[in-house]
Amino acid sequence: AASRRAKMAAARQRAAGAAPPGYTALAVKFGERQRSPHCLLVKEHRVREGPGDAHPPGRTLFVLNVPPYCGPESLSRLFASCGPVQGVDVRDKPGPGEKTEKLSSKFFSRRTATGFQVAYVVFKKPASIQAVKALAEEGPLLISTDSHPVKTGISKWIARYADSVVDQEKLKTEVDTFMQDYDKKIAQEEAKAAQEEGVPDKEGWVKVTRKGRKPGLPRTEAANLRVLEREKRKRARKELLNFYAWQHRETKREHIAQLRKKFEEDKQRIALMRAQRKFRPY
Amino acid sequence: LFHSSLLRLQIEELLKEVTLKETKKKKIDAFLHEINAFISPAPPQLTDQTWLPGDVKVPFLQVPFDVKGKFRFLPPAQLSVVGSYLLGTCIKPEINVDVAVTMPREVFQDKDNLNQRYHRKRALYLAHIAHHLSKERLFGSVKFAYMNSNHLKPILLLRPQGKDEKLVTVRLHACPALGFFKPSRFHPSKNNVRTAWFMEQSSPKEAAHPTLQQLCDTVLLSHLFFLSTASTDFLGMKDDVALLKVWLNQRQLSKGLGCFSGFLVSMLVAYLLMKRKIVRVMSGYQVLRNVLQFLATTDLSVMGISLMKDVDASLPALADFHQAFEVVFVDPSGLVNLCADMTASKYHQVQSEAKRSMEILDDRMVDGFQVLLMTPKPMLRTFDHVFHRKHVSKLQSACKKIELMDRGGNYVAAALPFIVSLLARGLAGRALLVAHSLPQTPEWPIDAEPPKHKDVGPLTFGLLFVPEFAASTLEKGPQADRPEAVEFWNFWGEKSELRRFQDGTICEAVVWEASTVCQKRLIPEQIVRHLRGWATCGCTCALGEEAVVSIVCSYDDLSHKLWNLEGLPLTVTAVQGVHLALRYTDVFPPIPMKPIYSFHNQIRTKRLLLPSEEKPCPAYIAPLKIICHMEGSGRWPQDKEAIKRIKTAFHLQLAELLQQQHQLICRPAVTHTDVYKDGYVFHLQVAYHQEPLILKEVVTPEGMLKYQDTEESQQLELETLHWPYLTSSLHGLQQQHPVFGSSCRLAKRWVSAQLLSDSISEECVDLLVASLFLHPAPFTPPSSPQVGFLRFLSLLVTFDWNNNPLIVNLNAGLTGEQCTEIKNKFMAARSRLPVIFIATPKDQWSSVWTRERPSAQILQRLLVLASESLRALEEQLMDPLGSQDIVFCPPLDIYDVLIHLNSKQIPRHLESVDRPVKSFSRGVVKNSAGVNVLFPVVDYDPVQCYLQELRDAFSDLALFFYDKHGGEVIVVLWKPLSFQPFKVSNMKGRMVTTVNNKLVCVPNVEAILEDFEVLGAGLVKRVEARTEKWTI
């Protein structure tokens, strides 16, 4: 036990400073009682700016190794000491931010990230990024404190179970509004298609659809295959089998070749079995 | 000539494997010459009984001891090799060379054929040779044994010295000179043992009992000549005898007293040749088929056969033999019955094996070679019930003296036919076959006393059931006024009583008490116990099977209600249950529950209960999943998001309608509706048959519509297509084979007890067990759960997962061509396919149930565990005194970390293997009656939530194992690979450190161990790190 404690102590020392180049390591613990901290690796987020990027360079902090119990709220609280936080984006893998797609529905959203994650913390001011580095010197950060407890274990699961029960009325109205929008959209598309029906475009092409007076073939893979199959059958019907002597010879030869092939295959299988000592009965 | 070219090649390989190589033959020949040189000049000696030196004991049970006669040793007249070695039909692994030592005429006196005098002289003769040879350094060992465990025929075993000791065993048979005894003395109706001598008292009548003293030895040489003439120019015979010997060995029929020995096989082939059933140009395979066909169709216990060429009036007729023996096969001399020791039941077992093998050979779907010749069939796995008779010495009192005399005092052999016939009669109609193990005596060193009759160990009896009748509680006898009734009454004794039946007849009947299926299964055991005081052994699992029936009733009712719901915009086309319990394979099927309100937190507005933090976790209520297919219509949208919404709308509406029209409490959600009915919770899910197709749609850049499998569509297909199909097929299988469900549950319990239930899908286990019932060859489909479980383990161990697909032909939906096609494609694409590949008629190429799990490492572990469990279980079943549940206790010593859980928060704690001593109130009462207003807590298992979080967070660092049926500990195994240095952007739970002045990433194990506790707050009792493998 003594050696283990010594090792733990050594680990604590190790974890404090080490960080790969470019990153700053921040020790972070769940609560006061825990002894060994995880370390968050943070650096400034630097990529070429695209239009509508949710992570503006200059004031975005890229955080690696976010523990599973550390959600967006905890992160924004942790970094609030460095300056006001605009938003936190937690995700499974690093990637371009497409935060623009707003969560359309409370009920039909995709599942949230779990396990160890990465996070993009967007500050309001660029100066906050530098302030973060100063955090490394202060002791380990605490995720769950008395004022802001984080639920884990039984209490979390009970809360989740309670959340999984949906409010029927709200769900119903949401579904109804979605379907109304959808119906409207479909109706619009159909009206547009009906307008374009049979009207040639600039170069004089007419678009043929499934609707209209002369429906065309559907453009699906299955339909294409069907057509090919039909052609093949037609050709096969026209052909005469074993009509000429050479055809006869050929089929015979093929038959023998097939038998030989099968024999070879069998031999290979036997060789394989022999290699595995499959013929020892006991 | 052969079934297929593959079979031919396989047989050739097998023969190559079992036959002797030339180099070995030379060694053996040399050894034989040396023996010859040693024995021939053995010194003559005139002796009485007292000459024997102390270090050699006579290999014969001398009861009664006193017998008249004088013995003196003379050098043997002739030494000659006989038997399979010369014919070239002797096979590995036990190579025996039989040497006949001809005793000179002068050794014997008149009337030596009487009162075992000949046998004693022969034993003394062998003892003398043994004494002579034991001084030589040439031999590795000199031992005695009984020929085929027949205690009247001692033989001397010689093994060469050094590393060749295992190579060969030379068996010395002493035999008298040809023509010394008059053949007429050995007529089956003549007696060669005087009753007065054997009983040691004068008995009033000297009945001429048929004697079983067969002097087979006299004709050893002539048999050899007979067989060698038969085998000349007949290559097929050599192959065939070798094949048949392998066949018999695999079925454990070729050793012990009354076995179907290799010699018998050779004689049988010779007989068929004589009768022109086979001709010399036939191949080994053809001969094999003919022999099996002959065995399958001919009952030698009714119609004996004889190798005699012409009828001789002075020789005994077949009828005489039938009177004296159970099975009759007369040798060319017309005097010796080759099957003298065999019991009729043993022969019937051989017959049924042959019949079964013929069926297998004709079936194109199975690999006949593998099944017939390569699969061992031990008794435990073959028979549905196995009984042991432990103290065989008690049998002595059960036999009549006269029977004993016939058998030369061997009470085991004398009692066997009687016991078997008793069993057969008592179990008539229930048992298809009653078989017994062959008593075997081991060899013994020459300075020890020969083994007694009771040393054969426990006798084992195997029963094969007729599944329909095995568990019936009533044994209906003859009508009361018939004469048979008395006989029936005599047989059953007190148990029999008069009963009036529905058709008005009054019959004698025996009723066995059993209320549940589980008890009913034990009825045969009851019967056997009644018939004799048996030491029995039958491992049973007391799991409620009635529970499933009530679930199915409730489910049927619900589906009717769904069909007839009014007010739905689209009609319900099909309702399909997919839950395990609905295919009878759930280890612990749900039982109706009613929650106690005070135990939970309540939300009145939503009318449901919540688990409470202060109280123990509520009992686990498993939702029974049901798929409800809706009618197709043009009004379904063609967009996947829209379909999801519509399905949700249906869930809401179903809940509303069920509540209005049938007063069922429902809890709708986005993906399903939970319905609380009769104490069960049904998990209702709406399906639209076009949806998987719409999920698959992909538009190529050219505007072409293509269908591609996506994860989502595969998942949906699994749920709405494969699951219902599997459930209905397995449900059908359960109707055919009533023990399918319980075998499967036993298998699953084992898997989860070994902590692997999360690593292998339940459906995979279902299919593995189903394959045992659908493709039982070379066995019959199991009729008891225990044998089903044993075969499940042996399937895991023996099946070659790497090179063969397991084809489970549910509902016989696959043809032979399809099977070959599957096999060929499998071989071609092996590396891309999952480690366990299971093909079913609806899922021929993808093996959906094993696609993700198990991984290669897990399979490896599973196989190791299975082989260990199988060994332990078989040992335990052969010796029932051992502890019971040993195979259900997992070894924990290989794991790195143990996470001990707080049993208060384990909802399934009561399901664990050893029932917990103290249990908690789980806030439910078992009750299905009454209308509830509040919805119970469903599908809430904190341990599973915890495991899910652990796996999400640490799956690339460690593996987590847990017994989901009430395990108290989660075990963790670090992945060795994850302790290698890693690239920075992928550092989940790792930390950066310097090793040799280089920055590397290593797992931050101390912090992770603390995370285990943090994540499972309230559930985890303590985390115990057992190894320190993480220190680098």
PDB file of N, CA and C in Angstrom, chain A residues 4 7-8 14 18 34-38 41 65 69 108 114 116 152-154 156-158 161 165 168 182 219-221 224 266 274 276 278-282, chain B residues 5 13 17 93 249-250 374 606 639 645 648 667-668 702 704-706 803 938 940 946 949 952 954 987 989-990 992-993 1004 1006 1010-1011 1014-1015 1017 1028 1031:
ATOM      1  N   ARG A   4       2.127   2.054  -3.296  1.00  0.00           N
ATOM      2  CA  ARG A   4       1.072   2.574  -4.156  1.00  0.00           C
ATOM      3  C   ARG A   4       0.849   4.060  -3.876  1.00  0.00           C
ATOM      4  N   LYS A   7       3.434   6.005  -5.457  1.00  0.00           N
ATOM      5  CA  LYS A   7       3.244   6.116  -6.891  1.00  0.00           C
ATOM      6  C   LYS A   7       2.185   7.169  -7.210  1.00  0.00           C
ATOM      7  N   MET A   8       1.157   7.167  -6.369  1.00  0.00           N
ATOM      8  CA  MET A   8       0.096   8.145  -6.559  1.00  0.00           C
ATOM      9  C   MET A   8       0.674   9.555  -6.453  1.00  0.00           C
ATOM     10  N   ARG A  14       3.706  14.393 -11.670  1.00  0.00           N
ATOM     11  CA  ARG A  14       3.902  14.279 -13.104  1.00  0.00           C
ATOM     12  C   ARG A  14       2.820  15.034 -13.854  1.00  0.00           C
ATOM     13  N   ALA A  18       3.337  18.523 -17.269  1.00  0.00           N
ATOM     14  CA  ALA A  18       3.649  18.006 -18.589  1.00  0.00           C
ATOM     15  C   ALA A  18       2.531  18.294 -19.575  1.00  0.00           C
ATOM     16  N   GLN A  34     -11.442  13.842  -4.174  1.00  0.00           N
ATOM     17  CA  GLN A  34     -10.597  13.080  -5.095  1.00  0.00           C
ATOM     18  C   GLN A  34      -9.132  13.500  -4.938  1.00  0.00           C
ATOM     19  N   ARG A  35      -8.243  12.549  -5.142  1.00  0.00           N
ATOM     20  CA  ARG A  35      -6.843  12.860  -4.931  1.00  0.00           C
ATOM     21  C   ARG A  35      -6.086  13.090  -6.242  1.00  0.00           C
ATOM     22  N   SER A  36      -6.338  12.220  -7.229  1.00  0.00           N
ATOM     23  CA  SER A  36      -5.557  12.401  -8.458  1.00  0.00           C
ATOM     24  C   SER A  36      -6.405  13.108  -9.510  1.00  0.00           C
ATOM     25  N   PRO A  37      -5.879  14.162 -10.068  1.00  0.00           N
ATOM     26  CA  PRO A  37      -6.647  14.942 -11.046  1.00  0.00           C
ATOM     27  C   PRO A  37      -6.467  14.426 -12.473  1.00  0.00           C
ATOM     28  N   HIS A  38      -7.451  14.704 -13.311  1.00  0.00           N
ATOM     29  CA  HIS A  38      -7.259  14.599 -14.756  1.00  0.00           C
ATOM     30  C   HIS A  38      -6.639  15.894 -15.212  1.00  0.00           C
ATOM     31  N   LEU A  41      -6.193  19.571 -21.556  1.00  0.00           N
ATOM     32  CA  LEU A  41      -5.192  20.222 -22.396  1.00  0.00           C
ATOM     33  C   LEU A  41      -5.914  21.319 -23.173  1.00  0.00           C
ATOM     34  N   ASN A  65      -9.680  16.246 -23.670  1.00  0.00           N
ATOM     35  CA  ASN A  65      -9.724  15.384 -22.488  1.00  0.00           C
ATOM     36  C   ASN A  65     -10.703  15.897 -21.434  1.00  0.00           C
ATOM     37  N   TYR A  69     -18.098  13.590 -16.654  1.00  0.00           N
ATOM     38  CA  TYR A  69     -19.038  14.267 -15.763  1.00  0.00           C
ATOM     39  C   TYR A  69     -18.954  15.783 -15.886  1.00  0.00           C
ATOM     40  N   PHE A 108     -36.698  15.231 -30.696  1.00  0.00           N
ATOM     41  CA  PHE A 108     -36.117  14.467 -31.792  1.00  0.00           C
ATOM     42  C   PHE A 108     -34.656  14.799 -32.031  1.00  0.00           C
ATOM     43  N   THR A 114     -20.970  11.430 -25.100  1.00  0.00           N
ATOM     44  CA  THR A 114     -20.688  10.822 -23.800  1.00  0.00           C
ATOM     45  C   THR A 114     -19.212  10.482 -23.723  1.00  0.00           C
ATOM     46  N   PHE A 116     -15.226  10.686 -22.687  1.00  0.00           N
ATOM     47  CA  PHE A 116     -14.296  11.808 -22.747  1.00  0.00           C
ATOM     48  C   PHE A 116     -14.531  12.569 -24.032  1.00  0.00           C
ATOM     49  N   THR A 152     -24.076  12.724 -10.227  1.00  0.00           N
ATOM     50  CA  THR A 152     -23.582  11.501 -10.877  1.00  0.00           C
ATOM     51  C   THR A 152     -24.240  10.331 -10.180  1.00  0.00           C
ATOM     52  N   GLY A 153     -24.048   9.159 -10.770  1.00  0.00           N
ATOM     53  CA  GLY A 153     -24.519   7.933 -10.131  1.00  0.00           C
ATOM     54  C   GLY A 153     -26.030   7.879 -10.036  1.00  0.00           C
ATOM     55  N   ILE A 154     -26.483   7.318  -8.923  1.00  0.00           N
ATOM     56  CA  ILE A 154     -27.895   7.024  -8.752  1.00  0.00           C
ATOM     57  C   ILE A 154     -28.769   8.252  -8.977  1.00  0.00           C
ATOM     58  N   LYS A 156     -28.247  10.878 -10.692  1.00  0.00           N
ATOM     59  CA  LYS A 156     -28.277  11.260 -12.102  1.00  0.00           C
ATOM     60  C   LYS A 156     -29.220  10.346 -12.883  1.00  0.00           C
ATOM     61  N   TRP A 157     -29.124   9.069 -12.601  1.00  0.00           N
ATOM     62  CA  TRP A 157     -29.936   8.127 -13.384  1.00  0.00           C
ATOM     63  C   TRP A 157     -31.419   8.296 -13.069  1.00  0.00           C
ATOM     64  N   ILE A 158     -31.700   8.594 -11.799  1.00  0.00           N
ATOM     65  CA  ILE A 158     -33.111   8.802 -11.457  1.00  0.00           C
ATOM     66  C   ILE A 158     -33.629  10.045 -12.168  1.00  0.00           C
ATOM     67  N   TYR A 161     -34.221   9.188 -15.673  1.00  0.00           N
ATOM     68  CA  TYR A 161     -35.444   8.409 -15.846  1.00  0.00           C
ATOM     69  C   TYR A 161     -36.655   9.331 -15.817  1.00  0.00           C
ATOM     70  N   VAL A 165     -39.635  10.587 -19.329  1.00  0.00           N
ATOM     71  CA  VAL A 165     -41.092  10.610 -19.441  1.00  0.00           C
ATOM     72  C   VAL A 165     -41.491  11.919 -20.096  1.00  0.00           C
ATOM     73  N   GLN A 168     -47.100  14.539 -22.971  1.00  0.00           N
ATOM     74  CA  GLN A 168     -47.831  14.131 -24.173  1.00  0.00           C
ATOM     75  C   GLN A 168     -48.338  15.328 -24.966  1.00  0.00           C
ATOM     76  N   TYR A 182     -44.372  20.266 -42.994  1.00  0.00           N
ATOM     77  CA  TYR A 182     -43.939  19.304 -43.993  1.00  0.00           C
ATOM     78  C   TYR A 182     -44.958  19.224 -45.131  1.00  0.00           C
ATOM     79  N   ARG A 219     -35.779   6.553 -62.049  1.00  0.00           N
ATOM     80  CA  ARG A 219     -34.310   6.463 -62.127  1.00  0.00           C
ATOM     81  C   ARG A 219     -33.754   5.836 -60.858  1.00  0.00           C
ATOM     82  N   THR A 220     -33.972   4.576 -60.712  1.00  0.00           N
ATOM     83  CA  THR A 220     -33.399   3.901 -59.551  1.00  0.00           C
ATOM     84  C   THR A 220     -32.508   2.786 -60.034  1.00  0.00           C
ATOM     85  N   GLU A 221     -31.673   2.333 -59.147  1.00  0.00           N
ATOM     86  CA  GLU A 221     -30.741   1.273 -59.499  1.00  0.00           C
ATOM     87  C   GLU A 221     -31.497  -0.007 -59.834  1.00  0.00           C
ATOM     88  N   ASN A 224     -32.881  -0.005 -63.303  1.00  0.00           N
ATOM     89  CA  ASN A 224     -31.835  -0.231 -64.290  1.00  0.00           C
ATOM     90  C   ASN A 224     -31.482  -1.702 -64.395  1.00  0.00           C
ATOM     91  N   ASP A 266     -11.596 -29.258 -53.462  1.00  0.00           N
ATOM     92  CA  ASP A 266     -11.699 -30.256 -52.399  1.00  0.00           C
ATOM     93  C   ASP A 266     -10.326 -30.597 -51.848  1.00  0.00           C
ATOM     94  N   ARG A 274      -5.905 -31.016 -43.040  1.00  0.00           N
ATOM     95  CA  ARG A 274      -4.776 -31.805 -42.570  1.00  0.00           C
ATOM     96  C   ARG A 274      -3.832 -30.923 -41.771  1.00  0.00           C
ATOM     97  N   GLN A 276      -4.644 -28.551 -40.018  1.00  0.00           N
ATOM     98  CA  GLN A 276      -5.202 -28.317 -38.678  1.00  0.00           C
ATOM     99  C   GLN A 276      -5.372 -29.601 -37.898  1.00  0.00           C
ATOM    100  N   LYS A 278      -7.187 -32.191 -38.538  1.00  0.00           N
ATOM    101  CA  LYS A 278      -8.605 -32.490 -38.390  1.00  0.00           C
ATOM    102  C   LYS A 278      -8.883 -33.986 -38.495  1.00  0.00           C
ATOM    103  N   PHE A 279      -7.883 -34.771 -38.833  1.00  0.00           N
ATOM    104  CA  PHE A 279      -8.181 -36.181 -39.083  1.00  0.00           C
ATOM    105  C   PHE A 279      -7.793 -37.083 -37.932  1.00  0.00           C
ATOM    106  N   ARG A 280      -7.464 -36.472 -36.822  1.00  0.00           N
ATOM    107  CA  ARG A 280      -7.232 -37.284 -35.635  1.00  0.00           C
ATOM    108  C   ARG A 280      -8.571 -37.571 -35.002  1.00  0.00           C
ATOM    109  N   PRO A 281      -9.062 -38.771 -35.079  1.00  0.00           N
ATOM    110  CA  PRO A 281     -10.396 -38.983 -34.535  1.00  0.00           C
ATOM    111  C   PRO A 281     -10.463 -38.849 -33.023  1.00  0.00           C
ATOM    112  N   TYR A 282      -9.377 -39.151 -32.310  1.00  0.00           N
ATOM    113  CA  TYR A 282      -9.459 -38.972 -30.864  1.00  0.00           C
ATOM    114  C   TYR A 282      -8.137 -38.444 -30.326  1.00  0.00           C
TER     115      TYR A 282
ATOM    116  N   SER B   5     -16.458 -36.667 -54.021  1.00  0.00           N
ATOM    117  CA  SER B   5     -15.003 -36.761 -54.053  1.00  0.00           C
ATOM    118  C   SER B   5     -14.406 -36.254 -52.743  1.00  0.00           C
ATOM    119  N   GLU B  13      -7.627 -39.614 -45.943  1.00  0.00           N
ATOM    120  CA  GLU B  13      -6.806 -38.952 -44.935  1.00  0.00           C
ATOM    121  C   GLU B  13      -6.961 -39.615 -43.569  1.00  0.00           C
ATOM    122  N   GLU B  17      -4.257 -41.525 -41.201  1.00  0.00           N
ATOM    123  CA  GLU B  17      -4.000 -41.108 -39.827  1.00  0.00           C
ATOM    124  C   GLU B  17      -4.051 -42.286 -38.853  1.00  0.00           C
ATOM    125  N   PRO B  93      -5.559 -45.496 -31.654  1.00  0.00           N
ATOM    126  CA  PRO B  93      -4.385 -45.208 -30.859  1.00  0.00           C
ATOM    127  C   PRO B  93      -3.871 -46.420 -30.083  1.00  0.00           C
ATOM    128  N   ASN B 249     -15.394 -46.935 -31.892  1.00  0.00           N
ATOM    129  CA  ASN B 249     -14.641 -46.265 -30.833  1.00  0.00           C
ATOM    130  C   ASN B 249     -15.295 -44.955 -30.457  1.00  0.00           C
ATOM    131  N   GLN B 250     -15.721 -44.191 -31.476  1.00  0.00           N
ATOM    132  CA  GLN B 250     -16.337 -42.892 -31.195  1.00  0.00           C
ATOM    133  C   GLN B 250     -17.620 -43.059 -30.401  1.00  0.00           C
ATOM    134  N   MET B 374     -15.742 -38.510 -36.858  1.00  0.00           N
ATOM    135  CA  MET B 374     -14.856 -37.629 -36.108  1.00  0.00           C
ATOM    136  C   MET B 374     -15.463 -37.137 -34.800  1.00  0.00           C
ATOM    137  N   LYS B 606     -48.355  13.323 -14.031  1.00  0.00           N
ATOM    138  CA  LYS B 606     -48.113  12.408 -15.141  1.00  0.00           C
ATOM    139  C   LYS B 606     -48.570  10.997 -14.807  1.00  0.00           C
ATOM    140  N   ASP B 639     -40.261  10.885 -46.418  1.00  0.00           N
ATOM    141  CA  ASP B 639     -39.083  11.528 -45.849  1.00  0.00           C
ATOM    142  C   ASP B 639     -38.845  10.951 -44.463  1.00  0.00           C
ATOM    143  N   ARG B 645     -41.965  11.410 -37.176  1.00  0.00           N
ATOM    144  CA  ARG B 645     -43.033  12.169 -36.529  1.00  0.00           C
ATOM    145  C   ARG B 645     -44.357  11.411 -36.596  1.00  0.00           C
ATOM    146  N   THR B 648     -44.445   8.716 -34.124  1.00  0.00           N
ATOM    147  CA  THR B 648     -44.700   9.251 -32.785  1.00  0.00           C
ATOM    148  C   THR B 648     -46.182   9.551 -32.603  1.00  0.00           C
ATOM    149  N   ARG B 667     -48.035   4.772 -21.368  1.00  0.00           N
ATOM    150  CA  ARG B 667     -47.100   5.866 -21.234  1.00  0.00           C
ATOM    151  C   ARG B 667     -46.422   6.048 -22.582  1.00  0.00           C
ATOM    152  N   PRO B 668     -46.913   6.966 -23.404  1.00  0.00           N
ATOM    153  CA  PRO B 668     -46.310   7.126 -24.726  1.00  0.00           C
ATOM    154  C   PRO B 668     -44.977   7.847 -24.649  1.00  0.00           C
ATOM    155  N   GLU B 702     -25.381  11.570 -60.511  1.00  0.00           N
ATOM    156  CA  GLU B 702     -26.078  11.564 -61.798  1.00  0.00           C
ATOM    157  C   GLU B 702     -27.591  11.618 -61.626  1.00  0.00           C
ATOM    158  N   MET B 704     -29.278   9.282 -59.990  1.00  0.00           N
ATOM    159  CA  MET B 704     -29.811   7.917 -59.884  1.00  0.00           C
ATOM    160  C   MET B 704     -30.100   7.602 -58.419  1.00  0.00           C
ATOM    161  N   LEU B 705     -31.206   6.901 -58.205  1.00  0.00           N
ATOM    162  CA  LEU B 705     -31.571   6.540 -56.836  1.00  0.00           C
ATOM    163  C   LEU B 705     -30.952   5.184 -56.512  1.00  0.00           C
ATOM    164  N   LYS B 706     -30.130   5.136 -55.467  1.00  0.00           N
ATOM    165  CA  LYS B 706     -29.499   3.861 -55.095  1.00  0.00           C
ATOM    166  C   LYS B 706     -29.880   3.490 -53.676  1.00  0.00           C
ATOM    167  N   ASN B 803     -13.161 -21.903 -39.780  1.00  0.00           N
ATOM    168  CA  ASN B 803     -13.246 -22.411 -41.149  1.00  0.00           C
ATOM    169  C   ASN B 803     -14.631 -22.845 -41.572  1.00  0.00           C
ATOM    170  N   VAL B 938     -40.217   1.272 -15.012  1.00  0.00           N
ATOM    171  CA  VAL B 938     -39.953   0.248 -16.019  1.00  0.00           C
ATOM    172  C   VAL B 938     -38.538   0.379 -16.530  1.00  0.00           C
ATOM    173  N   TYR B 940     -35.620   0.177 -15.440  1.00  0.00           N
ATOM    174  CA  TYR B 940     -34.642   1.017 -14.751  1.00  0.00           C
ATOM    175  C   TYR B 940     -33.679   0.113 -13.996  1.00  0.00           C
ATOM    176  N   TYR B 946     -24.773   2.419 -15.328  1.00  0.00           N
ATOM    177  CA  TYR B 946     -23.378   2.593 -14.926  1.00  0.00           C
ATOM    178  C   TYR B 946     -22.447   1.960 -15.946  1.00  0.00           C
ATOM    179  N   GLU B 949     -22.161   4.015 -19.016  1.00  0.00           N
ATOM    180  CA  GLU B 949     -21.292   5.187 -18.866  1.00  0.00           C
ATOM    181  C   GLU B 949     -19.822   4.783 -18.845  1.00  0.00           C
ATOM    182  N   ASP B 952     -18.787   3.950 -22.352  1.00  0.00           N
ATOM    183  CA  ASP B 952     -18.666   5.151 -23.175  1.00  0.00           C
ATOM    184  C   ASP B 952     -17.346   5.855 -22.897  1.00  0.00           C
ATOM    185  N   PHE B 954     -14.522   4.698 -21.128  1.00  0.00           N
ATOM    186  CA  PHE B 954     -13.220   4.016 -21.062  1.00  0.00           C
ATOM    187  C   PHE B 954     -13.114   2.812 -21.992  1.00  0.00           C
ATOM    188  N   MET B 987      -6.494  11.784 -26.768  1.00  0.00           N
ATOM    189  CA  MET B 987      -6.142  11.368 -25.412  1.00  0.00           C
ATOM    190  C   MET B 987      -7.356  11.400 -24.494  1.00  0.00           C
ATOM    191  N   GLY B 989      -8.831  10.372 -21.247  1.00  0.00           N
ATOM    192  CA  GLY B 989      -8.479   9.851 -19.939  1.00  0.00           C
ATOM    193  C   GLY B 989      -6.996   9.579 -19.783  1.00  0.00           C
ATOM    194  N   ARG B 990      -6.182  10.079 -20.718  1.00  0.00           N
ATOM    195  CA  ARG B 990      -4.749   9.830 -20.580  1.00  0.00           C
ATOM    196  C   ARG B 990      -4.081  11.093 -20.060  1.00  0.00           C
ATOM    197  N   VAL B 992      -0.066  13.256 -20.108  1.00  0.00           N
ATOM    198  CA  VAL B 992       1.213  13.344 -20.794  1.00  0.00           C
ATOM    199  C   VAL B 992       2.318  13.210 -19.757  1.00  0.00           C
ATOM    200  N   THR B 993       3.294  12.448 -20.094  1.00  0.00           N
ATOM    201  CA  THR B 993       4.398  12.292 -19.166  1.00  0.00           C
ATOM    202  C   THR B 993       5.672  12.098 -19.960  1.00  0.00           C
ATOM    203  N   ASN B1004      -4.172   7.768 -17.392  1.00  0.00           N
ATOM    204  CA  ASN B1004      -4.074   8.366 -16.062  1.00  0.00           C
ATOM    205  C   ASN B1004      -4.832   7.468 -15.083  1.00  0.00           C
ATOM    206  N   GLU B1006      -4.691   6.366 -11.965  1.00  0.00           N
ATOM    207  CA  GLU B1006      -5.167   6.744 -10.638  1.00  0.00           C
ATOM    208  C   GLU B1006      -6.450   7.555 -10.743  1.00  0.00           C
ATOM    209  N   GLU B1010     -10.508   6.654  -9.665  1.00  0.00           N
ATOM    210  CA  GLU B1010     -11.400   7.524  -8.900  1.00  0.00           C
ATOM    211  C   GLU B1010     -12.648   7.874  -9.692  1.00  0.00           C
ATOM    212  N   ASP B1011     -12.481   7.970 -11.016  1.00  0.00           N
ATOM    213  CA  ASP B1011     -13.652   8.221 -11.853  1.00  0.00           C
ATOM    214  C   ASP B1011     -14.673   7.095 -11.716  1.00  0.00           C
ATOM    215  N   VAL B1014     -16.673   8.018  -8.913  1.00  0.00           N
ATOM    216  CA  VAL B1014     -17.465   9.227  -9.130  1.00  0.00           C
ATOM    217  C   VAL B1014     -18.684   8.911  -9.995  1.00  0.00           C
ATOM    218  N   LEU B1015     -18.429   8.186 -11.087  1.00  0.00           N
ATOM    219  CA  LEU B1015     -19.524   7.913 -12.016  1.00  0.00           C
ATOM    220  C   LEU B1015     -20.609   7.060 -11.375  1.00  0.00           C
ATOM    221  N   ALA B1017     -21.620   6.962  -8.194  1.00  0.00           N
ATOM    222  CA  ALA B1017     -21.908   7.401  -6.828  1.00  0.00           C
ATOM    223  C   ALA B1017     -23.213   6.782  -6.343  1.00  0.00           C
ATOM    224  N   GLU B1028      -1.093  -4.075 -10.703  1.00  0.00           N
ATOM    225  CA  GLU B1028      -0.576  -2.745 -11.002  1.00  0.00           C
ATOM    226  C   GLU B1028       0.058  -2.786 -12.365  1.00  0.00           C
ATOM    227  N   THR B1031       1.773   0.443 -14.414  1.00  0.00           N
ATOM    228  CA  THR B1031       3.057   1.111 -14.247  1.00  0.00           C
ATOM    229  C   THR B1031       3.960   0.742 -15.399  1.00  0.00           C
TER     230      THR B1031
END
